């Protein structure tokens, strides 16, 4: 299945979708019966998104505080900086007037940067910008950073370290 869309992630934020995500978090190895049970309450694409987010969150255990609530797919989780690394990078931005996180991904660095300075995130993919906004609690934009004009004096850039198509 392709990565979940913003609409599918949004569906997991309340009601039956949030319940499906909570149930998926309790299923370390979901089998066909588990998936069928979830599909009784939400559409198949939302079930797939819930299972994807749950797997991503579990992969972050031990790397991120609050991993149980971090919004990511497995690809975004694999590229997320651990808390110690993100905090180390963010200390360089402490006290600055404004900063921007280019290629913010799911927002692990962005949330550390937000504790150090006013910051906004930018990512090419809408679902990653959505994740980062939720995870860091700051404004994010969807844009191609190679064609972006911005007024922040300081920028953090940590692009994907592998091709997301070929791996």
PDB file of C-alpha atoms in Angstrom:
ATOM      1  CA  UNK A   1       0.000   0.000   0.000  1.00  0.00           C
ATOM      2  CA  UNK A   2       1.252   3.520  -0.700  1.00  0.00           C
ATOM      3  CA  UNK A   3       1.903   5.788   2.262  1.00  0.00           C
ATOM      4  CA  UNK A   4      -1.263   7.094   3.890  1.00  0.00           C
ATOM      5  CA  UNK A   5      -2.612  10.446   2.732  1.00  0.00           C
ATOM      6  CA  UNK A   6      -3.292  13.469   4.897  1.00  0.00           C
ATOM      7  CA  UNK A   7      -7.001  12.581   4.808  1.00  0.00           C
ATOM      8  CA  UNK A   8      -6.271   9.092   6.116  1.00  0.00           C
ATOM      9  CA  UNK A   9      -4.066  10.486   8.906  1.00  0.00           C
ATOM     10  CA  UNK A  10      -6.782  13.032   9.748  1.00  0.00           C
ATOM     11  CA  UNK A  11      -9.293  10.179  10.009  1.00  0.00           C
ATOM     12  CA  UNK A  12      -7.182   8.747  12.858  1.00  0.00           C
ATOM     13  CA  UNK A  13      -7.421  11.865  15.021  1.00  0.00           C
ATOM     14  CA  UNK A  14     -10.904  11.342  16.440  1.00  0.00           C
ATOM     15  CA  UNK A  15     -13.900   9.074  16.690  1.00  0.00           C
ATOM     16  CA  UNK A  16     -13.754   5.583  15.228  1.00  0.00           C
ATOM     17  CA  UNK A  17     -10.430   6.328  13.525  1.00  0.00           C
ATOM     18  CA  UNK A  18      -8.776   7.241  16.821  1.00  0.00           C
ATOM     19  CA  UNK A  19     -10.222   4.082  18.356  1.00  0.00           C
ATOM     20  CA  UNK A  20      -8.812   2.028  15.470  1.00  0.00           C
ATOM     21  CA  UNK A  21      -5.392   3.607  15.996  1.00  0.00           C
ATOM     22  CA  UNK A  22      -5.521   2.851  19.728  1.00  0.00           C
ATOM     23  CA  UNK A  23      -6.466  -0.756  18.965  1.00  0.00           C
ATOM     24  CA  UNK A  24      -3.645  -1.022  16.403  1.00  0.00           C
ATOM     25  CA  UNK A  25      -1.196   0.236  19.032  1.00  0.00           C
ATOM     26  CA  UNK A  26      -2.221  -2.740  21.187  1.00  0.00           C
ATOM     27  CA  UNK A  27      -1.487  -5.211  18.332  1.00  0.00           C
ATOM     28  CA  UNK A  28       2.270  -5.782  18.035  1.00  0.00           C
ATOM     29  CA  UNK A  29       1.764  -8.403  15.279  1.00  0.00           C
ATOM     30  CA  UNK A  30      -1.689  -7.889  13.772  1.00  0.00           C
ATOM     31  CA  UNK A  31      -3.033 -10.860  11.879  1.00  0.00           C
ATOM     32  CA  UNK A  32      -5.895 -11.183   9.397  1.00  0.00           C
ATOM     33  CA  UNK A  33      -8.482 -11.559  12.172  1.00  0.00           C
ATOM     34  CA  UNK A  34      -7.243  -8.350  13.814  1.00  0.00           C
ATOM     35  CA  UNK A  35      -7.439  -6.452  10.534  1.00  0.00           C
ATOM     36  CA  UNK A  36     -10.944  -7.805   9.839  1.00  0.00           C
ATOM     37  CA  UNK A  37     -12.069  -6.691  13.313  1.00  0.00           C
ATOM     38  CA  UNK A  38     -10.778  -3.163  12.714  1.00  0.00           C
ATOM     39  CA  UNK A  39     -12.443  -3.025   9.291  1.00  0.00           C
ATOM     40  CA  UNK A  40     -15.841  -3.427  10.953  1.00  0.00           C
ATOM     41  CA  UNK A  41     -15.566   0.087  12.371  1.00  0.00           C
ATOM     42  CA  UNK A  42     -13.531   2.040   9.785  1.00  0.00           C
ATOM     43  CA  UNK A  43     -12.775   1.807   6.050  1.00  0.00           C
ATOM     44  CA  UNK A  44      -9.909  -0.393   4.870  1.00  0.00           C
ATOM     45  CA  UNK A  45      -7.676   2.575   3.966  1.00  0.00           C
ATOM     46  CA  UNK A  46      -8.061   4.001   7.473  1.00  0.00           C
ATOM     47  CA  UNK A  47      -7.224   0.599   8.976  1.00  0.00           C
ATOM     48  CA  UNK A  48      -4.094   0.483   6.823  1.00  0.00           C
ATOM     49  CA  UNK A  49      -3.151   3.980   8.016  1.00  0.00           C
ATOM     50  CA  UNK A  50      -3.736   2.988  11.665  1.00  0.00           C
ATOM     51  CA  UNK A  51      -1.516  -0.067  11.299  1.00  0.00           C
ATOM     52  CA  UNK A  52       1.167   2.030   9.568  1.00  0.00           C
ATOM     53  CA  UNK A  53       1.199   4.708  12.288  1.00  0.00           C
ATOM     54  CA  UNK A  54       1.191   2.079  15.048  1.00  0.00           C
ATOM     55  CA  UNK A  55       4.175   0.276  13.488  1.00  0.00           C
ATOM     56  CA  UNK A  56       6.013   3.585  13.031  1.00  0.00           C
ATOM     57  CA  UNK A  57       5.382   4.593  16.638  1.00  0.00           C
ATOM     58  CA  UNK A  58       6.611   1.271  17.993  1.00  0.00           C
ATOM     59  CA  UNK A  59       9.809   1.651  15.950  1.00  0.00           C
ATOM     60  CA  UNK A  60      10.461   4.962  17.740  1.00  0.00           C
ATOM     61  CA  UNK A  61      10.347   3.448  21.224  1.00  0.00           C
ATOM     62  CA  UNK A  62      13.578   4.289  23.002  1.00  0.00           C
ATOM     63  CA  UNK A  63      14.491   7.012  20.480  1.00  0.00           C
ATOM     64  CA  UNK A  64      11.801   9.636  21.099  1.00  0.00           C
ATOM     65  CA  UNK A  65      10.031  10.765  24.238  1.00  0.00           C
ATOM     66  CA  UNK A  66       6.314  10.592  23.602  1.00  0.00           C
ATOM     67  CA  UNK A  67       6.784   8.017  20.823  1.00  0.00           C
ATOM     68  CA  UNK A  68       3.272   6.698  21.517  1.00  0.00           C
ATOM     69  CA  UNK A  69       1.794   9.957  20.220  1.00  0.00           C
ATOM     70  CA  UNK A  70       4.263  10.824  17.451  1.00  0.00           C
ATOM     71  CA  UNK A  71       2.696  11.061  13.992  1.00  0.00           C
ATOM     72  CA  UNK A  72       4.748   9.226  11.373  1.00  0.00           C
ATOM     73  CA  UNK A  73       4.683   6.459   8.847  1.00  0.00           C
ATOM     74  CA  UNK A  74       7.480   3.869   8.964  1.00  0.00           C
ATOM     75  CA  UNK A  75       9.505   5.758   6.363  1.00  0.00           C
ATOM     76  CA  UNK A  76       9.275   9.003   8.329  1.00  0.00           C
ATOM     77  CA  UNK A  77      10.075   7.226  11.595  1.00  0.00           C
ATOM     78  CA  UNK A  78      13.178   5.640  10.070  1.00  0.00           C
ATOM     79  CA  UNK A  79      14.465   9.086   9.106  1.00  0.00           C
ATOM     80  CA  UNK A  80      13.534  10.816  12.382  1.00  0.00           C
ATOM     81  CA  UNK A  81      16.401  12.079  14.521  1.00  0.00           C
ATOM     82  CA  UNK A  82      16.512  10.709  18.049  1.00  0.00           C
ATOM     83  CA  UNK A  83      15.788  13.154  20.889  1.00  0.00           C
ATOM     84  CA  UNK A  84      19.455  13.531  21.847  1.00  0.00           C
ATOM     85  CA  UNK A  85      20.522  14.384  18.304  1.00  0.00           C
ATOM     86  CA  UNK A  86      17.598  16.767  17.750  1.00  0.00           C
ATOM     87  CA  UNK A  87      18.293  18.556  21.049  1.00  0.00           C
ATOM     88  CA  UNK A  88      21.994  18.901  20.174  1.00  0.00           C
ATOM     89  CA  UNK A  89      21.097  20.503  16.827  1.00  0.00           C
ATOM     90  CA  UNK A  90      18.450  22.743  18.402  1.00  0.00           C
ATOM     91  CA  UNK A  91      20.860  24.226  20.957  1.00  0.00           C
ATOM     92  CA  UNK A  92      22.586  26.058  18.109  1.00  0.00           C
ATOM     93  CA  UNK A  93      19.322  27.930  17.418  1.00  0.00           C
ATOM     94  CA  UNK A  94      18.595  28.955  21.027  1.00  0.00           C
ATOM     95  CA  UNK A  95      17.606  32.580  21.305  1.00  0.00           C
ATOM     96  CA  UNK A  96      17.428  33.268  17.577  1.00  0.00           C
ATOM     97  CA  UNK A  97      14.653  35.521  16.308  1.00  0.00           C
ATOM     98  CA  UNK A  98      13.383  33.080  13.668  1.00  0.00           C
ATOM     99  CA  UNK A  99      14.435  29.836  12.054  1.00  0.00           C
ATOM    100  CA  UNK A 100      13.156  27.490   9.402  1.00  0.00           C
ATOM    101  CA  UNK A 101      13.439  23.710   9.170  1.00  0.00           C
ATOM    102  CA  UNK A 102      13.753  22.799   5.510  1.00  0.00           C
ATOM    103  CA  UNK A 103      12.923  19.152   4.655  1.00  0.00           C
ATOM    104  CA  UNK A 104      11.321  18.838   8.104  1.00  0.00           C
ATOM    105  CA  UNK A 105       9.979  15.327   7.535  1.00  0.00           C
ATOM    106  CA  UNK A 106       7.840  14.034  10.392  1.00  0.00           C
ATOM    107  CA  UNK A 107       9.187  16.777  12.639  1.00  0.00           C
ATOM    108  CA  UNK A 108      11.483  15.214  15.243  1.00  0.00           C
ATOM    109  CA  UNK A 109      14.080  17.968  14.726  1.00  0.00           C
ATOM    110  CA  UNK A 110      11.347  20.571  14.320  1.00  0.00           C
ATOM    111  CA  UNK A 111       9.858  19.868  17.736  1.00  0.00           C
ATOM    112  CA  UNK A 112      13.293  20.303  19.355  1.00  0.00           C
ATOM    113  CA  UNK A 113      13.872  23.491  17.358  1.00  0.00           C
ATOM    114  CA  UNK A 114      10.474  24.824  18.485  1.00  0.00           C
ATOM    115  CA  UNK A 115      11.646  24.614  22.093  1.00  0.00           C
ATOM    116  CA  UNK A 116      14.729  26.710  21.238  1.00  0.00           C
ATOM    117  CA  UNK A 117      13.405  29.414  18.900  1.00  0.00           C
ATOM    118  CA  UNK A 118      10.426  30.517  16.821  1.00  0.00           C
ATOM    119  CA  UNK A 119      10.491  28.162  13.845  1.00  0.00           C
ATOM    120  CA  UNK A 120       8.404  26.906  10.976  1.00  0.00           C
ATOM    121  CA  UNK A 121       8.811  23.739   8.948  1.00  0.00           C
ATOM    122  CA  UNK A 122       8.747  23.077   5.220  1.00  0.00           C
ATOM    123  CA  UNK A 123       8.511  19.762   3.410  1.00  0.00           C
ATOM    124  CA  UNK A 124       7.789  18.756  -0.155  1.00  0.00           C
ATOM    125  CA  UNK A 125       5.257  16.125   0.889  1.00  0.00           C
ATOM    126  CA  UNK A 126       1.923  17.234   2.317  1.00  0.00           C
ATOM    127  CA  UNK A 127       1.632  14.266   4.666  1.00  0.00           C
ATOM    128  CA  UNK A 128       5.071  14.984   6.147  1.00  0.00           C
ATOM    129  CA  UNK A 129       4.219  18.658   6.660  1.00  0.00           C
ATOM    130  CA  UNK A 130       0.997  17.534   8.377  1.00  0.00           C
ATOM    131  CA  UNK A 131       2.916  15.135  10.649  1.00  0.00           C
ATOM    132  CA  UNK A 132       5.496  17.779  11.535  1.00  0.00           C
ATOM    133  CA  UNK A 133       2.825  20.358  12.395  1.00  0.00           C
ATOM    134  CA  UNK A 134       1.130  17.862  14.717  1.00  0.00           C
ATOM    135  CA  UNK A 135       4.371  16.698  16.298  1.00  0.00           C
ATOM    136  CA  UNK A 136       5.982  20.110  16.810  1.00  0.00           C
ATOM    137  CA  UNK A 137       2.935  22.338  17.241  1.00  0.00           C
ATOM    138  CA  UNK A 138       4.210  24.924  14.766  1.00  0.00           C
ATOM    139  CA  UNK A 139       3.295  26.157  11.310  1.00  0.00           C
ATOM    140  CA  UNK A 140       4.444  24.015   8.417  1.00  0.00           C
ATOM    141  CA  UNK A 141       4.247  24.610   4.699  1.00  0.00           C
ATOM    142  CA  UNK A 142       4.293  22.314   1.683  1.00  0.00           C
ATOM    143  CA  UNK A 143       6.895  23.584  -0.759  1.00  0.00           C
ATOM    144  CA  UNK A 144       9.914  22.646  -2.817  1.00  0.00           C
ATOM    145  CA  UNK A 145      12.772  23.986  -0.701  1.00  0.00           C
ATOM    146  CA  UNK A 146      14.962  24.428  -3.789  1.00  0.00           C
ATOM    147  CA  UNK A 147      12.559  27.097  -5.063  1.00  0.00           C
ATOM    148  CA  UNK A 148      11.630  28.682  -1.738  1.00  0.00           C
ATOM    149  CA  UNK A 149      12.318  32.267  -0.699  1.00  0.00           C
ATOM    150  CA  UNK A 150      12.348  32.727   3.064  1.00  0.00           C
ATOM    151  CA  UNK A 151      13.289  35.445   5.506  1.00  0.00           C
ATOM    152  CA  UNK A 152      14.626  33.404   8.416  1.00  0.00           C
ATOM    153  CA  UNK A 153      18.299  34.035   9.101  1.00  0.00           C
ATOM    154  CA  UNK A 154      18.879  30.508  10.350  1.00  0.00           C
ATOM    155  CA  UNK A 155      17.902  27.322   8.563  1.00  0.00           C
ATOM    156  CA  UNK A 156      18.125  23.684   9.536  1.00  0.00           C
ATOM    157  CA  UNK A 157      18.318  21.215   6.658  1.00  0.00           C
ATOM    158  CA  UNK A 158      18.332  17.448   7.093  1.00  0.00           C
ATOM    159  CA  UNK A 159      16.996  15.957   3.837  1.00  0.00           C
ATOM    160  CA  UNK A 160      16.021  12.325   3.343  1.00  0.00           C
ATOM    161  CA  UNK A 161      19.112  10.194   3.371  1.00  0.00           C
ATOM    162  CA  UNK A 162      17.861   7.741   0.794  1.00  0.00           C
ATOM    163  CA  UNK A 163      15.620   7.669  -2.240  1.00  0.00           C
ATOM    164  CA  UNK A 164      12.100   6.992  -0.970  1.00  0.00           C
ATOM    165  CA  UNK A 165      11.158   5.148  -4.155  1.00  0.00           C
ATOM    166  CA  UNK A 166      14.039   2.707  -4.428  1.00  0.00           C
ATOM    167  CA  UNK A 167      15.003   2.589  -0.741  1.00  0.00           C
TER     168      UNK A 167
END
